[in-house]
mmCIF file of C-alpha atoms in Angstrom:
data_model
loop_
_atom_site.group_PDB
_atom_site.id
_atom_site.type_symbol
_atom_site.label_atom_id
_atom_site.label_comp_id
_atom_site.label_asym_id
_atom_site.label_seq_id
_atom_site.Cartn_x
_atom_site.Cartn_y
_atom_site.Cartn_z
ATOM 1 C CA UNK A 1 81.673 95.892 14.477
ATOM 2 C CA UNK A 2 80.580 99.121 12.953
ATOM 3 C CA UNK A 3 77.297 100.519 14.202
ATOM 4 C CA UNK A 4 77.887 103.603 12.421
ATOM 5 C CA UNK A 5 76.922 101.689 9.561
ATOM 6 C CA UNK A 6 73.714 100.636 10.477
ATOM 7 C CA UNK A 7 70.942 101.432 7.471
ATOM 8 C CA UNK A 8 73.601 103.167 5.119
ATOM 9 C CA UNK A 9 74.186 101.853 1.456
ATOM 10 C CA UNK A 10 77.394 101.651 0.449
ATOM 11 C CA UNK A 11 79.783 101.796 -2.265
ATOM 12 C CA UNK A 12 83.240 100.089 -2.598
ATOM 13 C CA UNK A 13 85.461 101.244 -5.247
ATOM 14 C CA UNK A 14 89.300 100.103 -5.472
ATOM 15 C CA UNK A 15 92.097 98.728 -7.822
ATOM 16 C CA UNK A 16 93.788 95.509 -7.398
ATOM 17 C CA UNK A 17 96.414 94.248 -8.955
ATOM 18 C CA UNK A 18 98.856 91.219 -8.979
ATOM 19 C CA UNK A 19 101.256 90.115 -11.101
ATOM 20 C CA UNK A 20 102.306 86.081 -11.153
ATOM 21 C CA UNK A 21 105.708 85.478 -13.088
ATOM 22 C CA UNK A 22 106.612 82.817 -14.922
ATOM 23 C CA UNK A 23 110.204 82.904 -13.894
ATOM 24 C CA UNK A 24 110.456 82.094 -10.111
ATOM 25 C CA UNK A 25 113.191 84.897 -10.052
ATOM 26 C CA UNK A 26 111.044 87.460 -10.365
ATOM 27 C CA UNK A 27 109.115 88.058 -7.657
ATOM 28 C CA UNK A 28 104.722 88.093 -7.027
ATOM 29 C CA UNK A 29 103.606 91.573 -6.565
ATOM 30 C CA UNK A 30 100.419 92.995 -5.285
ATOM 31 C CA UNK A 31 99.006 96.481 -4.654
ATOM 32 C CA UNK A 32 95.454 97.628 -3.901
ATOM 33 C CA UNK A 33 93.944 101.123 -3.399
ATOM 34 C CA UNK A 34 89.827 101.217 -2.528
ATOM 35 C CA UNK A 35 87.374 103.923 -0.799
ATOM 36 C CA UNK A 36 84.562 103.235 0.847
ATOM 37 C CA UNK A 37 82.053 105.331 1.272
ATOM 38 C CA UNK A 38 78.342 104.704 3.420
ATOM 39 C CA UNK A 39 75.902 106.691 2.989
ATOM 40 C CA UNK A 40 72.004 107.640 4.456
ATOM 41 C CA UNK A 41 69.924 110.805 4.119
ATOM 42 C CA UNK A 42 70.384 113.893 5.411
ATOM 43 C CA UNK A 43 73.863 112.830 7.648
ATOM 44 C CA UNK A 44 77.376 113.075 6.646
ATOM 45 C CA UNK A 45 78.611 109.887 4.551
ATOM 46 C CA UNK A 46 80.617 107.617 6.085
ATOM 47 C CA UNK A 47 84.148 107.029 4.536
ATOM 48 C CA UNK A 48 87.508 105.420 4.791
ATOM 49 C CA UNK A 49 90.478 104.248 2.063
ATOM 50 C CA UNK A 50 92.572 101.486 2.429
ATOM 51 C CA UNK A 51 95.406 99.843 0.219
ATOM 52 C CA UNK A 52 99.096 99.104 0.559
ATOM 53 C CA UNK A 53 101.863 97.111 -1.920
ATOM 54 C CA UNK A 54 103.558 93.948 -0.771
ATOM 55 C CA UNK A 55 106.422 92.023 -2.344
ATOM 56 C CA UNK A 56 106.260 87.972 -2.367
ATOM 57 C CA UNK A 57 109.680 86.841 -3.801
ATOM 58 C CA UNK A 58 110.973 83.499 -4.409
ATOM 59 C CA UNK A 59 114.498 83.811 -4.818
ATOM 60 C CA UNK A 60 115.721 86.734 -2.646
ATOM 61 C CA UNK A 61 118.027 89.616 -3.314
ATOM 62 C CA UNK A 62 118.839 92.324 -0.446
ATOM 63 C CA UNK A 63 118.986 94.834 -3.370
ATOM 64 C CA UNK A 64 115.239 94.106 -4.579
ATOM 65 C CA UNK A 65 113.987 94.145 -0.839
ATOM 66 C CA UNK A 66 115.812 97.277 0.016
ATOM 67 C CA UNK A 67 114.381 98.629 -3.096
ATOM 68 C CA UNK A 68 111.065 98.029 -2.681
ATOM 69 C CA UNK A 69 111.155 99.352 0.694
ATOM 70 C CA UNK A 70 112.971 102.736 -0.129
ATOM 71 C CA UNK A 71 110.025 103.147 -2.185
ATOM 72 C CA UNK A 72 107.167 102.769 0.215
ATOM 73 C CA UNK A 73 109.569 104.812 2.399
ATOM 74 C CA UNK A 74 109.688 107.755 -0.018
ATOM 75 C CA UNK A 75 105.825 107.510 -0.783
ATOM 76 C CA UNK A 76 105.010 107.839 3.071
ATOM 77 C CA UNK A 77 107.190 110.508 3.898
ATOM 78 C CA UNK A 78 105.480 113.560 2.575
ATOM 79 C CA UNK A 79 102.382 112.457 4.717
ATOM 80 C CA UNK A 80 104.500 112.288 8.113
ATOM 81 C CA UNK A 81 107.558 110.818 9.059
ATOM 82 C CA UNK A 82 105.706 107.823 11.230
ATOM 83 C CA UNK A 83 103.254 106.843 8.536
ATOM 84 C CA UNK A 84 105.991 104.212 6.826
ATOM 85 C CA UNK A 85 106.998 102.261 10.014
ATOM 86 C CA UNK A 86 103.487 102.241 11.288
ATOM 87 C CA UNK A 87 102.227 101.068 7.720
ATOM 88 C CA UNK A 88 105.156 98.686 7.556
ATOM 89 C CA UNK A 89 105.020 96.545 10.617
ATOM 90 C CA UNK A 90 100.777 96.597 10.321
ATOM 91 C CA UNK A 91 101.706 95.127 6.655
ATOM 92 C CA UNK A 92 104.363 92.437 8.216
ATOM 93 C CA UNK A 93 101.424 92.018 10.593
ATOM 94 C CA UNK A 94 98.615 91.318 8.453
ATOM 95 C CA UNK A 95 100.734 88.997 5.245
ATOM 96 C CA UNK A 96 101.755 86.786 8.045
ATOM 97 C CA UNK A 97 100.387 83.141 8.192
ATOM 98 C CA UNK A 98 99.293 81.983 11.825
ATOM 99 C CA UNK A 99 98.743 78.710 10.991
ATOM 100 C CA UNK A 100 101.926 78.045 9.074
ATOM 101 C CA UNK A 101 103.896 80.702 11.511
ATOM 102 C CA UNK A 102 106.022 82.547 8.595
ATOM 103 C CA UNK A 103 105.259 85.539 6.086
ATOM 104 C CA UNK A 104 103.794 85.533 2.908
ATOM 105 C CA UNK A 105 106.662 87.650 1.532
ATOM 106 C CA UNK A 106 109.330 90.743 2.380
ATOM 107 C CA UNK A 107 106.165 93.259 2.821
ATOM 108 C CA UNK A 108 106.047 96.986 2.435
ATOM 109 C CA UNK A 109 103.036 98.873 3.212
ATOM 110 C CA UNK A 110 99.060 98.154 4.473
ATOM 111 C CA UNK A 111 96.386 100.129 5.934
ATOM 112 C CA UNK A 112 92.961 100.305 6.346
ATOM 113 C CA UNK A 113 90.007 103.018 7.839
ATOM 114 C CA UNK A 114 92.276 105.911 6.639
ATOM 115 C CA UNK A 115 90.362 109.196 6.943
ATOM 116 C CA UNK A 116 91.445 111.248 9.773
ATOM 117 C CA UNK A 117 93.828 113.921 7.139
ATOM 118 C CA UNK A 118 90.299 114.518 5.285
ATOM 119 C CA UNK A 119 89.100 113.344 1.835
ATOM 120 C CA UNK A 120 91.453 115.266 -0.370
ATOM 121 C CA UNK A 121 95.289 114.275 1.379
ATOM 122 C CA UNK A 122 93.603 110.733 1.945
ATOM 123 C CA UNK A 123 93.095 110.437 -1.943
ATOM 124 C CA UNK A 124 96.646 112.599 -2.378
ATOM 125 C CA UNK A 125 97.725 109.100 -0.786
ATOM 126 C CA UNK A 126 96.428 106.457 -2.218
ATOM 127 C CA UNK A 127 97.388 107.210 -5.339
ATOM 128 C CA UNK A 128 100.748 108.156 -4.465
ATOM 129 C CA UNK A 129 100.914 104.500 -3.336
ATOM 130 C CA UNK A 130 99.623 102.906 -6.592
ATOM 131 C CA UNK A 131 102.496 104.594 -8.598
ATOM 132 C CA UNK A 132 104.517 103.954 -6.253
ATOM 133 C CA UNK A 133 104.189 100.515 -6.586
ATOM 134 C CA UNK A 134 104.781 100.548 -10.379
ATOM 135 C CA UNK A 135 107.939 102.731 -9.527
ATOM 136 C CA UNK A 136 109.391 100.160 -6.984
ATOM 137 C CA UNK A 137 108.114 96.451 -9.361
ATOM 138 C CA UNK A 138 108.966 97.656 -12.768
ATOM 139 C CA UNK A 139 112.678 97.852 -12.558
ATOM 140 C CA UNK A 140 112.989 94.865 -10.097
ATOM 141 C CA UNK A 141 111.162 92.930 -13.100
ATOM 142 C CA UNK A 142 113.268 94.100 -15.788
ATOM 143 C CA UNK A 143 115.793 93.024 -13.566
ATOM 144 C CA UNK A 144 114.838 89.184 -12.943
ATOM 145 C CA UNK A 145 112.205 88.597 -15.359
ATOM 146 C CA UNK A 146 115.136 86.762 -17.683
ATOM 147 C CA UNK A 147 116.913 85.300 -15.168
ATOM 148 C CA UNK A 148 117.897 81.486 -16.088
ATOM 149 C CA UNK A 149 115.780 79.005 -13.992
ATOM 150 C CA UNK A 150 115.515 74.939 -14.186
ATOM 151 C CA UNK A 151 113.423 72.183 -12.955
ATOM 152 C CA UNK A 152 114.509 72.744 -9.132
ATOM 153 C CA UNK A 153 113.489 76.694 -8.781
ATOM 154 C CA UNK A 154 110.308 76.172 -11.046
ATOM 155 C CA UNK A 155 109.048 73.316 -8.603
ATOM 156 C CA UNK A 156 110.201 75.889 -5.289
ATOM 157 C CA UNK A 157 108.406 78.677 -6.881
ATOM 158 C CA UNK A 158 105.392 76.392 -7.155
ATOM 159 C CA UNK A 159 105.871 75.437 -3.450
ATOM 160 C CA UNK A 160 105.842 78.619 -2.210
ATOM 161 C CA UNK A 161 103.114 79.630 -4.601
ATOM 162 C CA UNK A 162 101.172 77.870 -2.501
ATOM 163 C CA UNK A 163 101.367 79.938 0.859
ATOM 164 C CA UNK A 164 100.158 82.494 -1.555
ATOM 165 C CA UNK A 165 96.609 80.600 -1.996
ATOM 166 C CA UNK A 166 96.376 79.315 1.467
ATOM 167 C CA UNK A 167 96.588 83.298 2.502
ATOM 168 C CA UNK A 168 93.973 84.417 -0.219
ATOM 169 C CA UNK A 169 91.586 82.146 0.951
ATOM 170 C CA UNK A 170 92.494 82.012 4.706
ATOM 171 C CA UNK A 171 92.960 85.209 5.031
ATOM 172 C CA UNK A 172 92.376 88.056 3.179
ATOM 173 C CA UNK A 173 90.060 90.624 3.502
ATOM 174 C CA UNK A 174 89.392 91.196 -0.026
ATOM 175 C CA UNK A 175 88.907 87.561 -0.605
ATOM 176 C CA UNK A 176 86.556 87.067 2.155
ATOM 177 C CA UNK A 177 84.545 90.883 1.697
ATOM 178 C CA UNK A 178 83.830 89.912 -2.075
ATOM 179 C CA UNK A 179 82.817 86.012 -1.397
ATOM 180 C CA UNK A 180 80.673 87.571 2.046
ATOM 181 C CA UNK A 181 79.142 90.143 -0.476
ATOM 182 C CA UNK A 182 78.164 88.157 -3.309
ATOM 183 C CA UNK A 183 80.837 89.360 -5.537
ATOM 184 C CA UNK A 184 81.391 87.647 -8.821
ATOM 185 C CA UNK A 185 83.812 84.430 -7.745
ATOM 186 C CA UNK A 186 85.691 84.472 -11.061
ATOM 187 C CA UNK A 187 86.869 87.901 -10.368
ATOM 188 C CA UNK A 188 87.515 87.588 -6.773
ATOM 189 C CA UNK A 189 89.924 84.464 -7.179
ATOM 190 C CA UNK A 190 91.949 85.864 -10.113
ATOM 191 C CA UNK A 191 94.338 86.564 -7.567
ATOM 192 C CA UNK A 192 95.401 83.435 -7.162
ATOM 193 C CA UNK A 193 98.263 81.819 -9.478
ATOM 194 C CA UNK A 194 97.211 79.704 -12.284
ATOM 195 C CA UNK A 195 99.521 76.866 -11.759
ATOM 196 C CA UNK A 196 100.470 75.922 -7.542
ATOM 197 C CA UNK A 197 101.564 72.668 -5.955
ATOM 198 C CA UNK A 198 101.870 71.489 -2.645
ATOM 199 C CA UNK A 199 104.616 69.165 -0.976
ATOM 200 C CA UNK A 200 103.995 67.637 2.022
ATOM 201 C CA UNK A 201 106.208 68.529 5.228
ATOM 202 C CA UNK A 202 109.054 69.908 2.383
ATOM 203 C CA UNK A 203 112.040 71.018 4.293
ATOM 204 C CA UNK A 204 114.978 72.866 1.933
ATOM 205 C CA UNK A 205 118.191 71.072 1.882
ATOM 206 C CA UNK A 206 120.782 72.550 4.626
ATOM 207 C CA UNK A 207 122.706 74.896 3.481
ATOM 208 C CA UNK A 208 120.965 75.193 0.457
ATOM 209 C CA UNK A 209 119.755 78.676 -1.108
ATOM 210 C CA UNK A 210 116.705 77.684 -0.580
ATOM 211 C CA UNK A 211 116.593 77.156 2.778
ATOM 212 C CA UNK A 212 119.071 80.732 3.075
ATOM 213 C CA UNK A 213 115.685 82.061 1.761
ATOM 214 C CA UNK A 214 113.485 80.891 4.676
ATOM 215 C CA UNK A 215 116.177 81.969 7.002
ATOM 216 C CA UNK A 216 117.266 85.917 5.674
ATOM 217 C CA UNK A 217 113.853 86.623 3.650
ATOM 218 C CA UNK A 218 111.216 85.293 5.685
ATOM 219 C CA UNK A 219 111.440 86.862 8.561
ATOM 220 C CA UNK A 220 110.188 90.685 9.778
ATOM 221 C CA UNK A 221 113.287 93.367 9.543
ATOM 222 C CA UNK A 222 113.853 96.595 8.766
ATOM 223 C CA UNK A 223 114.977 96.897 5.489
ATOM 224 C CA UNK A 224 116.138 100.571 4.757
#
């Protein structure tokens, strides 16, 4: 797909982080920055950075979504004013599962082969969207992380943990790059939660809050 690349060595550098709570009211978090960079004698490297943050509640509350997406709002903004929808919608785009026809979560941002504003506003970027990330989780965690829970929303955040995994592993282009690669395994799947259980053909009780979930979380809108 990329002839450009053709006898280059490359490096790929990047953080990624996410964060599993305990409590299924507070919500699974994950943010990634990365370059990469190709390189071959006497031409011009090749180069691109990627990244994004995406939200993957349990429980939902307008007031954390709406949050979260102010955030990624603000942290586009200085960069142009159509970088957030086009980064949102290619982020509701890529956390969405085909095969189980619903999103992984509420979104926020995701791109990928960023380099047309040059090195230096590119890199102004990405790390405008990693603390923007820990601006927009921290307080909704402080917020939830001590939240009262039971049997019932332990075993639905379990559930839904599991859309989580079938993504990583279905999907993801981290997950699949690092495994294609020869990456080391251990540190490729420590994305995935520790503890994850599947039901089969569950269906939330009518009226219930969790089924209110499926029906005013999971589902693409425009949040701010």
């Amino acid at each position: 797909h990329r002839p450009e690349l053709a006898g280059r060595s490359f490096q790929a550098m990047g953080v990624s982080l996410v964060i599993h709570p305990r409590n299924p009211y507070a919500p699974t978090s994950h943010a990634n920055i990365r370059i990469f960079v190709a390189e071959k004698d006497g031409e011009a490297p090749v180069w691109w950075v990627g990244g994004g943050f995406d939200l993957t509640p349990y429980y939902g509350f307008v007031e954390d979504c709406q949050a979260w997406h102010q955030m990624a709002k603000d942290v586009c903004l200085p960069f142009g004013a159509d970088v957030y929808p086009t980064y949102k919608k290619w982020c509701d785009d890529y956390f969405y599962l085909k095969h189980r026809q619903e999103p992984r979560g509420i979104g926020g941002l995701f791109f990928d082969d960023l380099n047309q504003w040059g090195f230096d506003k590119c890199f102004e970027f990405i790390k405008a969207v990693g603390m923007g990330y820990i601006n927009a989780y921290r307080p909704i965690l402080a917020k939830r992380k001590n939240t009262p829970y039971g049997e019932r929303e332990r075993n639905f955040q379990l559930y839904r943990r599991g859309r989580y995994v079938e993504f990583n592993l279905v999907y993801d282009r981290g997950t699949i790059f690092g495994l294609q690669t020869g990456g080391r395994t251990e540190s490729i799947l420590m994305s995935l939660p520790n503890l994850v259980a599947w039901q089969y053909d569950y269906q939330p009780e009518p009226d219930s809050v969790e089924a209110r979930f499926y029906q005013e979380f999971l589902t693409a809108k425009e949040w701010v």
